[in-house]
């Protein structure tokens, strides 16, 4: 029988339990796609009521860390399924259903400069980053160009994998190859202009207006696991939001 976890008694009880469940998810006790034990079983382990446990799990659900599937249980989410940059892209003609092909332009492990260290919250000045520059295209039409920086220490296996494969989605690869599960993203949008190299990839003139999409991605433990800057020419950009 497991010992009751040591938790901060200053916090409300459901918050204490929520924090402990989050810690376990971050430690991969339950991996993405796996079910948590039943509320009754967890409530018994923590010596709390089922109602208090349900409140703790609801907090995780609101943060998109877990999701309830009716009749099946509560599962650790696969955040990458909800967070594609492609939602910012306008397609020509009929709506595209398939994923665009990914083409890796640059793949290298390099020293981190001050900006990279700050964005990825690297603690050591000697830590390196894995840099990935790639395009996404439907046929001959490039719809997105991405610059991606990852902590090399956590993604040591990724470089060799990407030398063999060019998957359309990276987040499931992070999970399968590097045992890193992404959870939360912050996207910041701003106007900019394309530099000469990225403009050539899109086949447009240098200094063409574009949307710049900067993403910071964290794991379930709150650690930054990816910094990404993507570009979409202004005439190919699309944004829609539903407010209720």
Short mmCIF file of C-alpha atoms in Angstrom, two decimals:
data_model
loop_
_atom_site.label_atom_id
_atom_site.label_comp_id
_atom_site.label_asym_id
_atom_site.label_seq_id
_atom_site.Cartn_x
_atom_site.Cartn_y
_atom_site.Cartn_z
CA UNK A 1 0.00 0.00 0.00
CA UNK A 2 1.63 3.32 -1.05
CA UNK A 3 2.38 5.88 1.66
CA UNK A 4 0.29 9.09 1.52
CA UNK A 5 2.26 11.75 -0.40
CA UNK A 6 3.84 14.67 1.45
CA UNK A 7 2.03 17.81 0.33
CA UNK A 8 1.94 21.48 1.33
CA UNK A 9 -0.61 21.73 4.14
CA UNK A 10 -0.93 25.51 3.73
CA UNK A 11 -2.89 25.13 0.49
CA UNK A 12 -6.56 24.12 0.15
CA UNK A 13 -6.85 20.35 0.12
CA UNK A 14 -7.94 20.00 -3.51
CA UNK A 15 -5.03 22.23 -4.61
CA UNK A 16 -2.59 20.08 -2.64
CA UNK A 17 -3.88 16.99 -4.41
CA UNK A 18 -3.92 18.71 -7.79
CA UNK A 19 -0.25 19.64 -7.38
CA UNK A 20 0.71 16.09 -6.45
CA UNK A 21 -1.16 14.65 -9.44
CA UNK A 22 0.56 17.20 -11.68
CA UNK A 23 3.93 16.15 -10.28
CA UNK A 24 3.22 12.51 -11.05
CA UNK A 25 2.15 13.34 -14.60
CA UNK A 26 5.32 15.39 -15.08
CA UNK A 27 7.34 12.42 -13.79
CA UNK A 28 5.58 10.17 -16.35
CA UNK A 29 3.87 7.99 -13.76
CA UNK A 30 0.99 8.20 -16.24
CA UNK A 31 2.05 8.88 -19.80
CA UNK A 32 0.17 10.77 -22.51
CA UNK A 33 -2.89 8.79 -23.51
CA UNK A 34 -2.90 6.68 -20.34
CA UNK A 35 -5.80 6.62 -17.88
CA UNK A 36 -5.53 7.84 -14.32
CA UNK A 37 -6.78 5.52 -11.58
CA UNK A 38 -10.44 5.96 -10.68
CA UNK A 39 -11.50 8.89 -8.52
CA UNK A 40 -12.49 6.45 -5.79
CA UNK A 41 -9.07 4.78 -5.76
CA UNK A 42 -7.20 8.10 -5.75
CA UNK A 43 -9.48 9.50 -3.05
CA UNK A 44 -8.72 6.50 -0.85
CA UNK A 45 -4.96 6.91 -1.41
CA UNK A 46 -5.07 10.60 -0.42
CA UNK A 47 -7.59 10.00 2.41
CA UNK A 48 -10.01 12.56 1.02
CA UNK A 49 -13.61 12.49 -0.19
CA UNK A 50 -14.44 11.60 -3.77
CA UNK A 51 -15.89 15.10 -4.15
CA UNK A 52 -12.57 16.71 -3.20
CA UNK A 53 -10.70 14.42 -5.59
CA UNK A 54 -13.14 15.29 -8.35
CA UNK A 55 -12.46 18.99 -7.74
CA UNK A 56 -8.70 18.39 -8.03
CA UNK A 57 -9.13 16.49 -11.30
CA UNK A 58 -11.46 19.19 -12.65
CA UNK A 59 -8.66 21.72 -12.07
CA UNK A 60 -6.32 19.57 -14.19
CA UNK A 61 -9.02 19.26 -16.82
CA UNK A 62 -9.44 23.05 -17.00
CA UNK A 63 -5.68 23.34 -17.61
CA UNK A 64 -5.94 20.77 -20.43
CA UNK A 65 -3.59 18.38 -18.61
CA UNK A 66 -6.21 15.63 -18.50
CA UNK A 67 -9.42 14.96 -20.39
CA UNK A 68 -12.49 12.95 -19.47
CA UNK A 69 -13.86 10.44 -21.97
CA UNK A 70 -17.41 9.48 -21.10
CA UNK A 71 -17.70 5.86 -20.09
CA UNK A 72 -13.94 5.28 -20.22
CA UNK A 73 -12.25 7.45 -17.62
CA UNK A 74 -9.80 10.35 -17.27
CA UNK A 75 -6.72 10.38 -19.49
CA UNK A 76 -3.51 12.39 -19.70
CA UNK A 77 -3.92 14.59 -22.76
CA UNK A 78 -1.92 14.56 -25.96
CA UNK A 79 -1.56 18.32 -26.31
CA UNK A 80 0.08 18.18 -29.74
CA UNK A 81 -3.22 17.17 -31.30
CA UNK A 82 -4.69 20.58 -30.44
CA UNK A 83 -1.82 22.93 -31.08
CA UNK A 84 -0.84 22.88 -34.74
CA UNK A 85 0.49 26.11 -36.22
CA UNK A 86 -1.53 25.29 -39.34
CA UNK A 87 -4.61 26.92 -37.82
CA UNK A 88 -2.97 30.24 -38.76
CA UNK A 89 -2.66 29.34 -42.45
CA UNK A 90 -5.13 30.18 -45.22
CA UNK A 91 -5.28 27.50 -47.92
CA UNK A 92 -6.08 28.13 -51.54
CA UNK A 93 -9.19 26.59 -53.04
CA UNK A 94 -11.06 23.98 -51.04
CA UNK A 95 -10.22 23.38 -47.41
CA UNK A 96 -7.20 21.14 -46.95
CA UNK A 97 -7.73 18.04 -44.82
CA UNK A 98 -4.33 16.34 -45.09
CA UNK A 99 -1.22 17.57 -43.33
CA UNK A 100 1.30 19.48 -45.47
CA UNK A 101 4.64 17.85 -46.17
CA UNK A 102 7.54 18.92 -43.97
CA UNK A 103 10.95 19.63 -45.48
CA UNK A 104 13.93 20.05 -43.17
CA UNK A 105 16.26 22.79 -44.41
CA UNK A 106 18.72 22.94 -41.50
CA UNK A 107 19.32 20.57 -38.60
CA UNK A 108 22.21 21.17 -36.22
CA UNK A 109 23.31 21.17 -32.61
CA UNK A 110 24.85 24.51 -31.75
CA UNK A 111 25.87 26.74 -28.86
CA UNK A 112 23.04 28.77 -27.35
CA UNK A 113 23.23 32.55 -27.43
CA UNK A 114 21.73 34.78 -24.75
CA UNK A 115 18.32 34.94 -26.45
CA UNK A 116 18.07 31.15 -26.80
CA UNK A 117 19.15 30.62 -23.20
CA UNK A 118 16.54 33.07 -22.00
CA UNK A 119 13.71 31.66 -24.09
CA UNK A 120 14.48 28.04 -23.17
CA UNK A 121 15.39 28.92 -19.56
CA UNK A 122 18.75 27.16 -19.82
CA UNK A 123 20.71 27.39 -16.59
CA UNK A 124 24.22 26.81 -17.90
CA UNK A 125 26.09 29.03 -20.35
CA UNK A 126 27.58 25.88 -21.91
CA UNK A 127 24.28 24.16 -22.69
CA UNK A 128 23.63 23.58 -26.37
CA UNK A 129 20.46 23.70 -28.44
CA UNK A 130 19.14 21.65 -31.32
CA UNK A 131 18.12 24.02 -34.12
CA UNK A 132 15.63 23.01 -36.79
CA UNK A 133 14.66 25.13 -39.81
CA UNK A 134 11.92 23.62 -41.94
CA UNK A 135 9.14 24.45 -44.39
CA UNK A 136 5.60 23.08 -44.71
CA UNK A 137 4.05 22.79 -48.15
CA UNK A 138 1.11 21.52 -50.14
CA UNK A 139 2.64 20.47 -53.41
CA UNK A 140 4.66 23.45 -54.65
CA UNK A 141 3.00 25.96 -52.31
CA UNK A 142 4.92 26.64 -49.11
CA UNK A 143 2.45 27.70 -46.42
CA UNK A 144 4.68 27.94 -43.35
CA UNK A 145 8.35 28.33 -42.45
CA UNK A 146 9.49 27.39 -38.94
CA UNK A 147 12.59 28.05 -36.84
CA UNK A 148 12.67 25.70 -33.83
CA UNK A 149 15.08 25.59 -30.88
CA UNK A 150 15.14 22.72 -28.36
CA UNK A 151 17.35 21.98 -25.33
CA UNK A 152 19.90 19.55 -26.78
CA UNK A 153 20.20 17.66 -23.50
CA UNK A 154 16.55 16.62 -23.47
CA UNK A 155 16.40 15.95 -27.21
CA UNK A 156 19.65 14.01 -27.64
CA UNK A 157 17.96 11.28 -29.71
CA UNK A 158 16.02 13.60 -32.00
CA UNK A 159 18.79 14.74 -34.34
CA UNK A 160 19.61 11.24 -35.58
CA UNK A 161 15.91 10.47 -35.99
CA UNK A 162 15.28 13.61 -38.07
CA UNK A 163 18.19 12.76 -40.32
CA UNK A 164 16.17 9.71 -41.39
CA UNK A 165 12.62 11.04 -41.14
CA UNK A 166 10.76 14.30 -41.75
CA UNK A 167 7.44 13.91 -39.88
CA UNK A 168 4.63 16.43 -40.47
CA UNK A 169 4.04 16.74 -36.69
CA UNK A 170 6.90 16.98 -34.19
CA UNK A 171 5.08 16.75 -30.87
CA UNK A 172 4.27 13.03 -31.11
CA UNK A 173 7.91 12.43 -32.07
CA UNK A 174 9.08 14.30 -28.96
CA UNK A 175 7.00 11.85 -26.94
CA UNK A 176 7.93 8.65 -28.76
CA UNK A 177 11.63 9.32 -29.34
CA UNK A 178 12.66 11.61 -26.49
CA UNK A 179 10.07 10.86 -23.81
CA UNK A 180 9.11 14.55 -23.69
CA UNK A 181 5.40 15.36 -23.57
CA UNK A 182 4.31 18.88 -24.45
CA UNK A 183 1.43 20.29 -22.49
CA UNK A 184 0.97 24.06 -22.70
CA UNK A 185 1.72 26.59 -25.40
CA UNK A 186 1.81 30.36 -25.44
CA UNK A 187 1.53 31.84 -28.94
CA UNK A 188 2.37 35.49 -29.57
CA UNK A 189 1.47 37.03 -32.93
CA UNK A 190 3.00 40.14 -34.45
CA UNK A 191 3.51 41.71 -37.86
CA UNK A 192 6.92 41.55 -39.49
CA UNK A 193 8.72 41.23 -42.80
CA UNK A 194 10.40 38.19 -44.29
CA UNK A 195 14.17 38.11 -44.52
CA UNK A 196 15.77 37.20 -47.82
CA UNK A 197 16.28 33.51 -46.98
CA UNK A 198 12.72 32.81 -45.85
CA UNK A 199 11.27 34.95 -48.64
CA UNK A 200 13.12 32.78 -51.16
CA UNK A 201 11.59 29.66 -49.60
CA UNK A 202 8.09 31.12 -50.04
CA UNK A 203 8.95 32.38 -53.53
CA UNK A 204 8.12 35.99 -52.71
CA UNK A 205 10.06 39.23 -52.67
CA UNK A 206 12.32 40.03 -49.69
CA UNK A 207 10.67 42.28 -47.09
CA UNK A 208 7.24 40.86 -47.93
CA UNK A 209 4.85 41.56 -45.00
CA UNK A 210 4.21 38.50 -42.86
CA UNK A 211 2.75 37.29 -39.61
CA UNK A 212 5.34 36.22 -37.05
CA UNK A 213 4.11 33.53 -34.64
CA UNK A 214 6.31 32.96 -31.61
CA UNK A 215 5.56 29.91 -29.50
CA UNK A 216 6.88 28.84 -26.11
CA UNK A 217 5.96 25.24 -25.28
CA UNK A 218 6.14 23.67 -21.82
CA UNK A 219 5.81 20.16 -20.46
CA UNK A 220 3.44 19.09 -17.71
CA UNK A 221 6.02 20.11 -15.11
CA UNK A 222 6.16 23.68 -16.43
CA UNK A 223 9.62 23.38 -18.00
CA UNK A 224 10.18 25.06 -21.37
CA UNK A 225 10.82 22.35 -23.96
CA UNK A 226 10.54 24.28 -27.22
CA UNK A 227 10.89 27.80 -28.57
CA UNK A 228 9.56 28.23 -32.09
CA UNK A 229 9.22 31.20 -34.45
CA UNK A 230 7.09 30.64 -37.55
CA UNK A 231 6.33 32.89 -40.50
CA UNK A 232 3.34 33.12 -42.82
CA UNK A 233 3.12 35.71 -45.64
CA UNK A 234 0.34 38.16 -44.86
CA UNK A 235 -1.78 37.06 -47.83
CA UNK A 236 -1.66 33.44 -46.60
CA UNK A 237 -2.45 34.21 -42.96
CA UNK A 238 -5.77 33.28 -41.34
CA UNK A 239 -7.05 33.71 -37.81
CA UNK A 240 -10.41 32.80 -36.34
CA UNK A 241 -11.58 32.77 -32.75
CA UNK A 242 -14.92 31.91 -31.19
CA UNK A 243 -15.91 33.91 -28.11
CA UNK A 244 -18.68 32.68 -25.84
#
